[in-house]
CSV table of C-alpha atoms in Angstrom, one decimal:
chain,number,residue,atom,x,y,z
U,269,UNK,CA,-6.7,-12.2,27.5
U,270,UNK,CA,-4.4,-9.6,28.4
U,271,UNK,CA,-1.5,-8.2,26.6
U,272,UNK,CA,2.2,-8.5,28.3
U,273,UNK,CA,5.0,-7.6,27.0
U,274,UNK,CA,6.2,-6.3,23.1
U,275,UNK,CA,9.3,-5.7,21.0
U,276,UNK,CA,9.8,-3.6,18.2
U,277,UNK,CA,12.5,-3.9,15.7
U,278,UNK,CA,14.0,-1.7,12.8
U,279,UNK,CA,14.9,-3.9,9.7
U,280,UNK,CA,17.0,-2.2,6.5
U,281,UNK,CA,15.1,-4.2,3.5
U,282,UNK,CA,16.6,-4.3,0.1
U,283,UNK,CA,14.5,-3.3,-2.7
U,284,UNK,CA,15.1,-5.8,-5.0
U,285,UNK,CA,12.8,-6.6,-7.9
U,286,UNK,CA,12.0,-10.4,-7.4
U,287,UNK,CA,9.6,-9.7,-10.0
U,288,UNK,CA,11.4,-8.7,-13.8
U,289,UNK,CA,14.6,-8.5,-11.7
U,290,UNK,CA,14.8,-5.2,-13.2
U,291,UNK,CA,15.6,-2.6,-9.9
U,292,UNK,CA,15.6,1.1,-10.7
U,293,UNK,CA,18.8,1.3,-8.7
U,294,UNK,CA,20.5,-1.8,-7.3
U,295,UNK,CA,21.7,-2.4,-3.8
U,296,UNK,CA,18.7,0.2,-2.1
U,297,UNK,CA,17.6,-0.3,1.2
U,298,UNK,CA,14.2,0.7,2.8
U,299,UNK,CA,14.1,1.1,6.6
U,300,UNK,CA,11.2,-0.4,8.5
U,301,UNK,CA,10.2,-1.6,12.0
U,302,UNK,CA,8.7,-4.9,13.1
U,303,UNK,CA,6.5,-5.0,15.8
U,304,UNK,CA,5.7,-8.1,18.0
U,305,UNK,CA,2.9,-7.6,21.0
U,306,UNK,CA,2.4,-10.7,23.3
U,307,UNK,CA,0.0,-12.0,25.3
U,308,UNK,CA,-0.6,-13.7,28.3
U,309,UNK,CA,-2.4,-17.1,26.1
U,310,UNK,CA,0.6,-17.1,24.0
U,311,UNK,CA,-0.9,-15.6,21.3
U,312,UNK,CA,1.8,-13.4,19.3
U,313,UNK,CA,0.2,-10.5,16.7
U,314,UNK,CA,2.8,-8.7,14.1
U,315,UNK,CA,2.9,-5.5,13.0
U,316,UNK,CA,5.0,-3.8,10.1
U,317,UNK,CA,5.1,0.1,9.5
U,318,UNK,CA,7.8,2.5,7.9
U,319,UNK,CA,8.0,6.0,6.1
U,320,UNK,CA,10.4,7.2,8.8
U,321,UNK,CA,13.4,7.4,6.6
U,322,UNK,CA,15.8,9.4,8.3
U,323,UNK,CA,13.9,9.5,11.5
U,324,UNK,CA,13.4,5.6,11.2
U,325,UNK,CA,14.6,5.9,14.9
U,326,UNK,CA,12.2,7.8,16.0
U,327,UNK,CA,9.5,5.9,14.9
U,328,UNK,CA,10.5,2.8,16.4
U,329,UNK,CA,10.8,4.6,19.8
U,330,UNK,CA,7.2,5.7,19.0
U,331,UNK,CA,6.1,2.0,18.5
U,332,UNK,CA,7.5,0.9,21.6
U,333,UNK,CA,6.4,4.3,23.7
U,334,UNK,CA,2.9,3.5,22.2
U,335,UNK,CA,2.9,-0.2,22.9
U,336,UNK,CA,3.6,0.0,26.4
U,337,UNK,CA,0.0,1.9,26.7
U,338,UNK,CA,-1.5,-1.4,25.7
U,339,UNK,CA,-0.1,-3.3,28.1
U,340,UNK,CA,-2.2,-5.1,30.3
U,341,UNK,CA,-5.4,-4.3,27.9
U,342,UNK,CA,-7.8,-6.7,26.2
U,343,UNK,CA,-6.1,-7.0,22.9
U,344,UNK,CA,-10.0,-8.1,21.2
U,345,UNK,CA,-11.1,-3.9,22.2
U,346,UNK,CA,-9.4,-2.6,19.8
U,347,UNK,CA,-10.9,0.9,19.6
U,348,UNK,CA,-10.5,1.2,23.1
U,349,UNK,CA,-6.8,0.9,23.0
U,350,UNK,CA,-6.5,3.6,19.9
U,351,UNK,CA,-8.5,6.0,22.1
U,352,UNK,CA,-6.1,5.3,25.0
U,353,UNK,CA,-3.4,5.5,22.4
U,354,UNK,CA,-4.1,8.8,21.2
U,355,UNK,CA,-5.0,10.6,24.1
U,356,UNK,CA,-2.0,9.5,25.3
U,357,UNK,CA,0.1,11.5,23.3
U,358,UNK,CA,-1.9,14.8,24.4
U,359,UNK,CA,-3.4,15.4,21.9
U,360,UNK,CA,-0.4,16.9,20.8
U,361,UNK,CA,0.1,14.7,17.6
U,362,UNK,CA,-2.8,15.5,15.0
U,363,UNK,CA,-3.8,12.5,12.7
U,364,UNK,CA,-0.4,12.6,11.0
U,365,UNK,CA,3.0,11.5,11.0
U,366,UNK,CA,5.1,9.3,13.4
U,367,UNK,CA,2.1,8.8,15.5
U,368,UNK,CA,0.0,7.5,12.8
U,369,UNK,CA,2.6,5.4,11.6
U,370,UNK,CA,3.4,3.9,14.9
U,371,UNK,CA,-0.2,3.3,15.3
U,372,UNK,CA,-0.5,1.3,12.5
U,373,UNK,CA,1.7,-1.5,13.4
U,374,UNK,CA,0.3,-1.5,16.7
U,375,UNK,CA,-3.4,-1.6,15.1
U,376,UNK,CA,-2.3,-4.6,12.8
U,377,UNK,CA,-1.0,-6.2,15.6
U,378,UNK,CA,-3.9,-6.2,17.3
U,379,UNK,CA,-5.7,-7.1,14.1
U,380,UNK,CA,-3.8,-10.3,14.2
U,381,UNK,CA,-4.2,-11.1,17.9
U,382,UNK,CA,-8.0,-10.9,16.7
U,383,UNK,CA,-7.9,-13.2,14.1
U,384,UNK,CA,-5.8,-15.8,15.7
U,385,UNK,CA,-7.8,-15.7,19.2
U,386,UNK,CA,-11.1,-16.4,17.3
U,387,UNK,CA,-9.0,-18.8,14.8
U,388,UNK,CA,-10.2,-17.0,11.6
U,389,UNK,CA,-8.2,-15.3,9.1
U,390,UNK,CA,-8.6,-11.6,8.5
U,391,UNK,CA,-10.0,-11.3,6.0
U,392,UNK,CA,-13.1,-13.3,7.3
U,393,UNK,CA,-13.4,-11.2,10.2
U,394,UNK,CA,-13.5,-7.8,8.3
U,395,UNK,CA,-16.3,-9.2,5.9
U,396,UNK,CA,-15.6,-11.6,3.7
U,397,UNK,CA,-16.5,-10.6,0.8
U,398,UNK,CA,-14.5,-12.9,-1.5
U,399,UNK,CA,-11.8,-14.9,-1.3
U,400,UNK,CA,-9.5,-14.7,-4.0
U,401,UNK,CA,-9.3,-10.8,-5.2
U,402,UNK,CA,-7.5,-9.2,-8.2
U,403,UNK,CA,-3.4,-8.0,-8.2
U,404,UNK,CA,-1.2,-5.9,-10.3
U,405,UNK,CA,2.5,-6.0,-10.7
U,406,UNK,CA,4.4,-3.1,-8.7
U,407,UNK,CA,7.7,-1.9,-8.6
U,408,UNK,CA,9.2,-3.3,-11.9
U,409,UNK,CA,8.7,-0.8,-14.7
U,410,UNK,CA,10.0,2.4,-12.9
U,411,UNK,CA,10.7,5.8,-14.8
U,412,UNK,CA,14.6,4.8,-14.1
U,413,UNK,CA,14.9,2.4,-16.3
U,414,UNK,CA,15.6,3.0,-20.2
U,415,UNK,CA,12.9,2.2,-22.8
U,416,UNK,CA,14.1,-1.4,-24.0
U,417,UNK,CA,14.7,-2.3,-19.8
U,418,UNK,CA,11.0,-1.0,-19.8
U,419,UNK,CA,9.6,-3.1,-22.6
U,420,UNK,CA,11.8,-6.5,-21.3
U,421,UNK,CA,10.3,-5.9,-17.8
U,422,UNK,CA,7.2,-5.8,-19.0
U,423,UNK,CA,7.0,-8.8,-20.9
U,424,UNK,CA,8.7,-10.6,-18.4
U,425,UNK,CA,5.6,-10.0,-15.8
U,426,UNK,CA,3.6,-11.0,-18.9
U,427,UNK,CA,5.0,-14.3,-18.9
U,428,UNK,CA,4.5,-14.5,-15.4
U,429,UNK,CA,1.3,-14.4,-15.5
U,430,UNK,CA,0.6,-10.9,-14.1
U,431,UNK,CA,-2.5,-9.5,-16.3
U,432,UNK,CA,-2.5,-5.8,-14.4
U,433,UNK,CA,0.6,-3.7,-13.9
U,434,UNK,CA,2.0,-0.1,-12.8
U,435,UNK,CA,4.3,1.8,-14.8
U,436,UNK,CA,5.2,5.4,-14.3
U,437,UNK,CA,5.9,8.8,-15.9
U,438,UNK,CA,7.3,11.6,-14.7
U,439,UNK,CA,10.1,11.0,-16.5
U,440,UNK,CA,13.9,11.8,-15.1
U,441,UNK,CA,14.9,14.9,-16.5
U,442,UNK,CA,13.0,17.6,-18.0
U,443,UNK,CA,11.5,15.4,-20.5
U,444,UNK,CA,8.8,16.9,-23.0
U,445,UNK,CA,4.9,15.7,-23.1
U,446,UNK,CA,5.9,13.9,-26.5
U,447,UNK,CA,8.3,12.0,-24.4
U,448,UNK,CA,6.1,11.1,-21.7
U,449,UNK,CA,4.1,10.3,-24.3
U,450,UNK,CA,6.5,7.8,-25.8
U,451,UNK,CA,7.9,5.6,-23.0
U,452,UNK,CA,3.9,4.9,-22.2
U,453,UNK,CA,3.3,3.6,-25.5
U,454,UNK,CA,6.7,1.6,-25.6
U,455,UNK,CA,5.5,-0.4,-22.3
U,456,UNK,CA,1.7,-0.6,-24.0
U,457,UNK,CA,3.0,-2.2,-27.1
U,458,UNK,CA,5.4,-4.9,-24.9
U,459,UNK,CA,1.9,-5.6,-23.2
U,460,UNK,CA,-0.8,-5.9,-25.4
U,461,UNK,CA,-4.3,-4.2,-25.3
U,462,UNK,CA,-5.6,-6.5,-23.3
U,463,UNK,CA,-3.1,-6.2,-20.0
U,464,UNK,CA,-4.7,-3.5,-17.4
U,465,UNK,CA,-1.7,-1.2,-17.5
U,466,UNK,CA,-2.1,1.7,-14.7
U,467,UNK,CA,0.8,4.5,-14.3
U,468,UNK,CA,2.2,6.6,-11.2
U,469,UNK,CA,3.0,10.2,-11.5
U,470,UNK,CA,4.2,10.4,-7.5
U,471,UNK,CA,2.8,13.8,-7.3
U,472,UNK,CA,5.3,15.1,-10.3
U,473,UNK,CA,3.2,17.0,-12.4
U,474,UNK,CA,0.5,20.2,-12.1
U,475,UNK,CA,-2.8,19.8,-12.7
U,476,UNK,CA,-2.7,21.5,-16.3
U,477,UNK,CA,0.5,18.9,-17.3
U,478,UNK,CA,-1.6,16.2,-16.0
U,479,UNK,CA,-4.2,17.4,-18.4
U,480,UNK,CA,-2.1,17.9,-21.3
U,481,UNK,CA,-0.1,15.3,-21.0
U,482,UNK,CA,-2.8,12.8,-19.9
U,483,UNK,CA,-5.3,13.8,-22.8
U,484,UNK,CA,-2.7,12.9,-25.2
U,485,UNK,CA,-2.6,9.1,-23.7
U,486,UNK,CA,-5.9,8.5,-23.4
U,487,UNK,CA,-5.9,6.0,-26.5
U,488,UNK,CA,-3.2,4.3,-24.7
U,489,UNK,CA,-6.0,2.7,-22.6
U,490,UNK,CA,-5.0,3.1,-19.0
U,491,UNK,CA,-6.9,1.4,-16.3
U,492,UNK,CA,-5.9,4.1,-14.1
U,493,UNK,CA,-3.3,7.7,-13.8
U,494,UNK,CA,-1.5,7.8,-10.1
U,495,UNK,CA,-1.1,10.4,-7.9
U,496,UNK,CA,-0.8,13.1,-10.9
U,497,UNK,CA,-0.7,16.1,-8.7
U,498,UNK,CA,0.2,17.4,-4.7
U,499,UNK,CA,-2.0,14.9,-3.0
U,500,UNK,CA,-3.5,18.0,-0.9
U,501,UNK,CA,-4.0,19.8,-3.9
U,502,UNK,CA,-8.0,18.4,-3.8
U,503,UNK,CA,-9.5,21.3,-6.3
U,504,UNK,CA,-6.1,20.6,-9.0
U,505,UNK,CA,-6.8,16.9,-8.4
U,506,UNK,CA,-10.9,17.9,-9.2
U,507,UNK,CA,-9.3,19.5,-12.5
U,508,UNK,CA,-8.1,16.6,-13.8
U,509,UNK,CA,-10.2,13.8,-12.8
U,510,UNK,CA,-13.0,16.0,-14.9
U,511,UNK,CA,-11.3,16.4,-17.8
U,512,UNK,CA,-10.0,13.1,-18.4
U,513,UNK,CA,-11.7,10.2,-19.2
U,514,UNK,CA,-8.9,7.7,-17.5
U,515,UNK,CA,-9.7,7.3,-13.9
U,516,UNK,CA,-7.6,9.4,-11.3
U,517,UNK,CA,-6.8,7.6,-8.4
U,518,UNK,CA,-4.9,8.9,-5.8
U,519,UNK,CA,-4.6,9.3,-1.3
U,520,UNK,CA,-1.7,7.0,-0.5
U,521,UNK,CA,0.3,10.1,0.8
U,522,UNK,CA,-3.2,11.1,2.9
U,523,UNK,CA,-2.6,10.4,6.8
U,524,UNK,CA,-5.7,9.7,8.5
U,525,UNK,CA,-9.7,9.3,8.0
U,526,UNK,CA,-10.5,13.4,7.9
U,527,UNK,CA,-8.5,13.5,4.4
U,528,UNK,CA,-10.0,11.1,2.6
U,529,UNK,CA,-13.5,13.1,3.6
U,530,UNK,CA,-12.4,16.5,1.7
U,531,UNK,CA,-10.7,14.5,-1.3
U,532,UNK,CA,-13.7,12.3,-2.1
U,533,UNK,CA,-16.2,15.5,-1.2
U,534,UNK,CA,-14.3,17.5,-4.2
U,535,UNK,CA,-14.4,14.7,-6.3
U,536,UNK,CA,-10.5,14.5,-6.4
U,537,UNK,CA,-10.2,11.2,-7.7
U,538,UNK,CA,-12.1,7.9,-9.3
U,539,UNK,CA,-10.1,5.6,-7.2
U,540,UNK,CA,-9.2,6.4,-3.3
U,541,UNK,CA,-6.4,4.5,-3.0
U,542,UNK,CA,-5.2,4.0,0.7
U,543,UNK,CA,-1.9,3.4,2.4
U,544,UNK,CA,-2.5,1.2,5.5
U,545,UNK,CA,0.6,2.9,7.2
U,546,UNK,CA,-0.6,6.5,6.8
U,547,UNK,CA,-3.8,5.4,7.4
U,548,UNK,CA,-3.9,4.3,11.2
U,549,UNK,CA,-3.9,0.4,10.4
U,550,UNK,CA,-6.5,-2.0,10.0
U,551,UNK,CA,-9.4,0.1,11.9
U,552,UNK,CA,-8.9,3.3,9.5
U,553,UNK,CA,-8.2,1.5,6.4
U,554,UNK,CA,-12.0,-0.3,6.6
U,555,UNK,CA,-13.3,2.9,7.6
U,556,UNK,CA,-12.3,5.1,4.8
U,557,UNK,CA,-13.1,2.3,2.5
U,558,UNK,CA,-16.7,2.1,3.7
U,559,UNK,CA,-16.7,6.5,3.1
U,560,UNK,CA,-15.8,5.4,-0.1
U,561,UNK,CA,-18.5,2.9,-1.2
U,562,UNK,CA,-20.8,5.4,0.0
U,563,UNK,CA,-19.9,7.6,-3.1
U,564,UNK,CA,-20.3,4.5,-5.0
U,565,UNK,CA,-16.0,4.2,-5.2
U,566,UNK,CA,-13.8,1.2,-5.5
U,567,UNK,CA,-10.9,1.8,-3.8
U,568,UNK,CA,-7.2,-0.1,-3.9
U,569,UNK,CA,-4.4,-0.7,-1.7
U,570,UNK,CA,-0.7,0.4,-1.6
U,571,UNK,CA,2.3,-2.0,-0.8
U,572,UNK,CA,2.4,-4.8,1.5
U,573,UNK,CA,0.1,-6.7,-0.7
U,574,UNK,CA,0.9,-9.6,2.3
U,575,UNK,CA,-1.4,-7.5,4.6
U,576,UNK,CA,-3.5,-5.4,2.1
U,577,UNK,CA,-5.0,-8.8,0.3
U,578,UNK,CA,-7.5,-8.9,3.6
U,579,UNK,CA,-8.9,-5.5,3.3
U,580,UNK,CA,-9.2,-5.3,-0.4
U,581,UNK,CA,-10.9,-8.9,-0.3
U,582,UNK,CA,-13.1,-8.2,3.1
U,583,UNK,CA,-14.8,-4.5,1.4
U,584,UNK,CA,-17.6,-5.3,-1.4
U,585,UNK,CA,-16.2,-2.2,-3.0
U,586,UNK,CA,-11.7,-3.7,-3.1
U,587,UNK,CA,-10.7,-3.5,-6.9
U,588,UNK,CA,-7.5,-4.5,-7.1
U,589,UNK,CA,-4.0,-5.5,-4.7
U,590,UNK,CA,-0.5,-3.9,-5.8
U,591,UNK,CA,1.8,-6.3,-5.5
U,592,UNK,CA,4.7,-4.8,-4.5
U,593,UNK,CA,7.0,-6.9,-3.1
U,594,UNK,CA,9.5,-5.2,-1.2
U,595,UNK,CA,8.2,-7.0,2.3
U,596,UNK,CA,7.9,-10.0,0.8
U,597,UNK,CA,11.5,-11.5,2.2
U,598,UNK,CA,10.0,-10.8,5.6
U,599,UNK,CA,7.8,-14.1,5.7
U,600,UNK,CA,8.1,-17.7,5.5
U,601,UNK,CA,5.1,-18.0,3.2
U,602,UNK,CA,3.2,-15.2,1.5
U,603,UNK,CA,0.0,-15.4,-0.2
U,604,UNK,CA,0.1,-17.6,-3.6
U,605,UNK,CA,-1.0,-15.6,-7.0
U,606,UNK,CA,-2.7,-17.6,-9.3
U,607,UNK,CA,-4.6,-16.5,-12.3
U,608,UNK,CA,-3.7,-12.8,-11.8
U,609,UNK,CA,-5.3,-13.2,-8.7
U,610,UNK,CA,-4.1,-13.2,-5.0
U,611,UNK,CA,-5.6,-16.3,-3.1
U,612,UNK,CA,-6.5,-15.1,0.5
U,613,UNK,CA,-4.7,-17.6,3.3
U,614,UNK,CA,-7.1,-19.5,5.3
U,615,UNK,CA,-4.5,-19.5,8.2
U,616,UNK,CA,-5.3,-17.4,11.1
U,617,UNK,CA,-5.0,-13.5,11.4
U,618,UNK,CA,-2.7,-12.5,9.2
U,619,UNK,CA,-1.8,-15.5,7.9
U,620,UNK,CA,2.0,-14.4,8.2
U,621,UNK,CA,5.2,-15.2,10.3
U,622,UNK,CA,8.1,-13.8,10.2
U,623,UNK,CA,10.9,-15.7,8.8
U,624,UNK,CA,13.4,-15.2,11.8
U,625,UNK,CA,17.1,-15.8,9.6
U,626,UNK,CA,15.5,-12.7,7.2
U,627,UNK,CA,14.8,-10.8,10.3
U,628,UNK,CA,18.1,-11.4,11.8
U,629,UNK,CA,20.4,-10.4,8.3
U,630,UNK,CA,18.0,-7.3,7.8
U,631,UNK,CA,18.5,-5.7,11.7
U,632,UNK,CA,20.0,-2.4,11.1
């Protein structure tokens, strides 16, 4: 088998909440590109990567720059074609990103050429270790929204049957810690003590707010705090992580396998959690999760829960799935939640295919 031709495309994706229907601000768009890769058996994989923003065009020129290495290369040696990959650009590129993102969605690709070739889903062919694995609710209780938009968001994923969520702080403004302070107990008390109720910071605070503010919360019962520092900042993130007793998690923004080494060397955080993007795709993502169960650490994905349900199910060490859903529209079918819990597709690769009239109204 022998790979012949591809076709990468760059899709503007609203990001609705299909979940509480509660967007932080409504009619935004999030740029992304599609990538098919073709065989010559027939066999189609798909790729999805973004974090281009502005230079969204760029990236997509990457994917197809990148892609036309792997023509006429066994799509099943997949570590062969990232070696060719990267020393194809030179060397010139480092581990981070365009070239890392384009990478990816060449990487899943691959990933589902894989699974489909040998007729086995993903998640069976990274390990198998379970197949249904936990979710949490992303994307619907954003710092944007008011308190009482907070609260009714939150019991509305309640009612749907979502028994983890993500809120944030951070709060718009300048707010003070007794504010902070406030909108986390508002969404706690819409919840219940029994809902696993994690919260984003998006790299907001410094290490001594984090702290401060995150001492003061602690009765609050969070499953987890997010990102509450510069992700780089590996001795601030070391700070907090030993002074609180809610886990730290933290290392979507880290591009790459060689981050993830010095972060979970200095103890940054509880809870690696890995963007699959930033990562380098399927290949990278398994191997920073198997750095992590070394040190005895469950790690979790971030977005495109469609993709990430195989990892986090294949690793003996996958916690939990955000469930964000801002791909979601992408698809014809994505995988079923039931119980709080994703159910892993026993279809082929990736399980996925693109649903061609979304594709066509979200070309940009």
């Amino acid at each position: 088998m022998k790979i012949t031709s591809y076709e990468a495309t760059a899709l503007l994706i609203p990001e609705d909440d299909p979940l509480a229907n509660m967007p932080e601000e409504a009619g935004r768009k999030r740029p992304v590109i599609i990538l098919r890769l073709r065989t010559d058996n027939g066999i189609e994989g798909i790729g999805v990567t973004f974090y281009g923003g502005k230079m969204t065009g760029s990236l997509r020129v990457a994917v197809e720059e990148l892609a036309a290495l792997t023509v006429g290369e066994d799509p099943l040696r997949i570590e062969k074609i990232v070696a060719k990959l990267r020393a194809g650009t030179g060397d010139s590129c480092g581990p981070g990103g365009i070239f890392t993102l384009a990478l990816s969605a060449i990487d899943i690709a691959l990933w589902d050429i894989k699974g489909k070739a040998l007729e086995q889903p993903l998640w069976k062919l990274l390990g198998g270790h379970r197949d249904r694995v936990a979710t949490y609710a992303s994307g619907s209780l954003r710092r944007g929204l008011t308190d009482s938009q907070a609260q009714r968001a939150a019991q509305i994923l309640v009612q749907k049957g979502f028994v983890e969520m993500k809120t944030q702080m951070a709060l718009p403004g300048n707010p003070t810690p007794a504010e902070e302070v406030r909108r986390i107990r508002v969404v706690r008390e819409a919840i219940g003590p029994d809902i696993k109720l994690m919260c984003d910071i998006n790299q907001r605070w410094r290490p001594e707010q984090a702290i401060d503010i995150g001492s003061r919360i602690e009765d609050a019962g969070l499953f987890w705090l997010e990102d509450v520092t510069t992700a780089d900042d590996y001795q601030g993130l070391a700070r907090v992580t030993a002074a609180l007793k809610t886990p730290i998690a933290g290392g979507e923004y880290l591009y790459g396998i060689a981050p993830f080494r010095q972060m979970i060397e200095a103890r940054s955080v509880d809870i690696p959690m890995i963007d699959i993007c930033r990562a380098g795709g399927v290949t990278q993502w398994m191997k920073i999760a198997g750095m992590a169960e070394a040190f005895n650490l469950p790690v979790v994905s971030h977005v495109m829960p469609e993709i990430l349900c195989h990892m986090v199910a294949a690793c003996p060490n996958g916690l939990t799935v955000e469930y964000m859903p801002w791909m979601l529209a992408l698809y014809e079918e994505t995988p079923a939640i039931e119980n709080g819990q994703l159910v892993l597709p026993t279809k082929p690769g990736l399980g996925l295919k693109f649903d061609e009239k979304a594709v066509a109204s979200f070309k940009a």
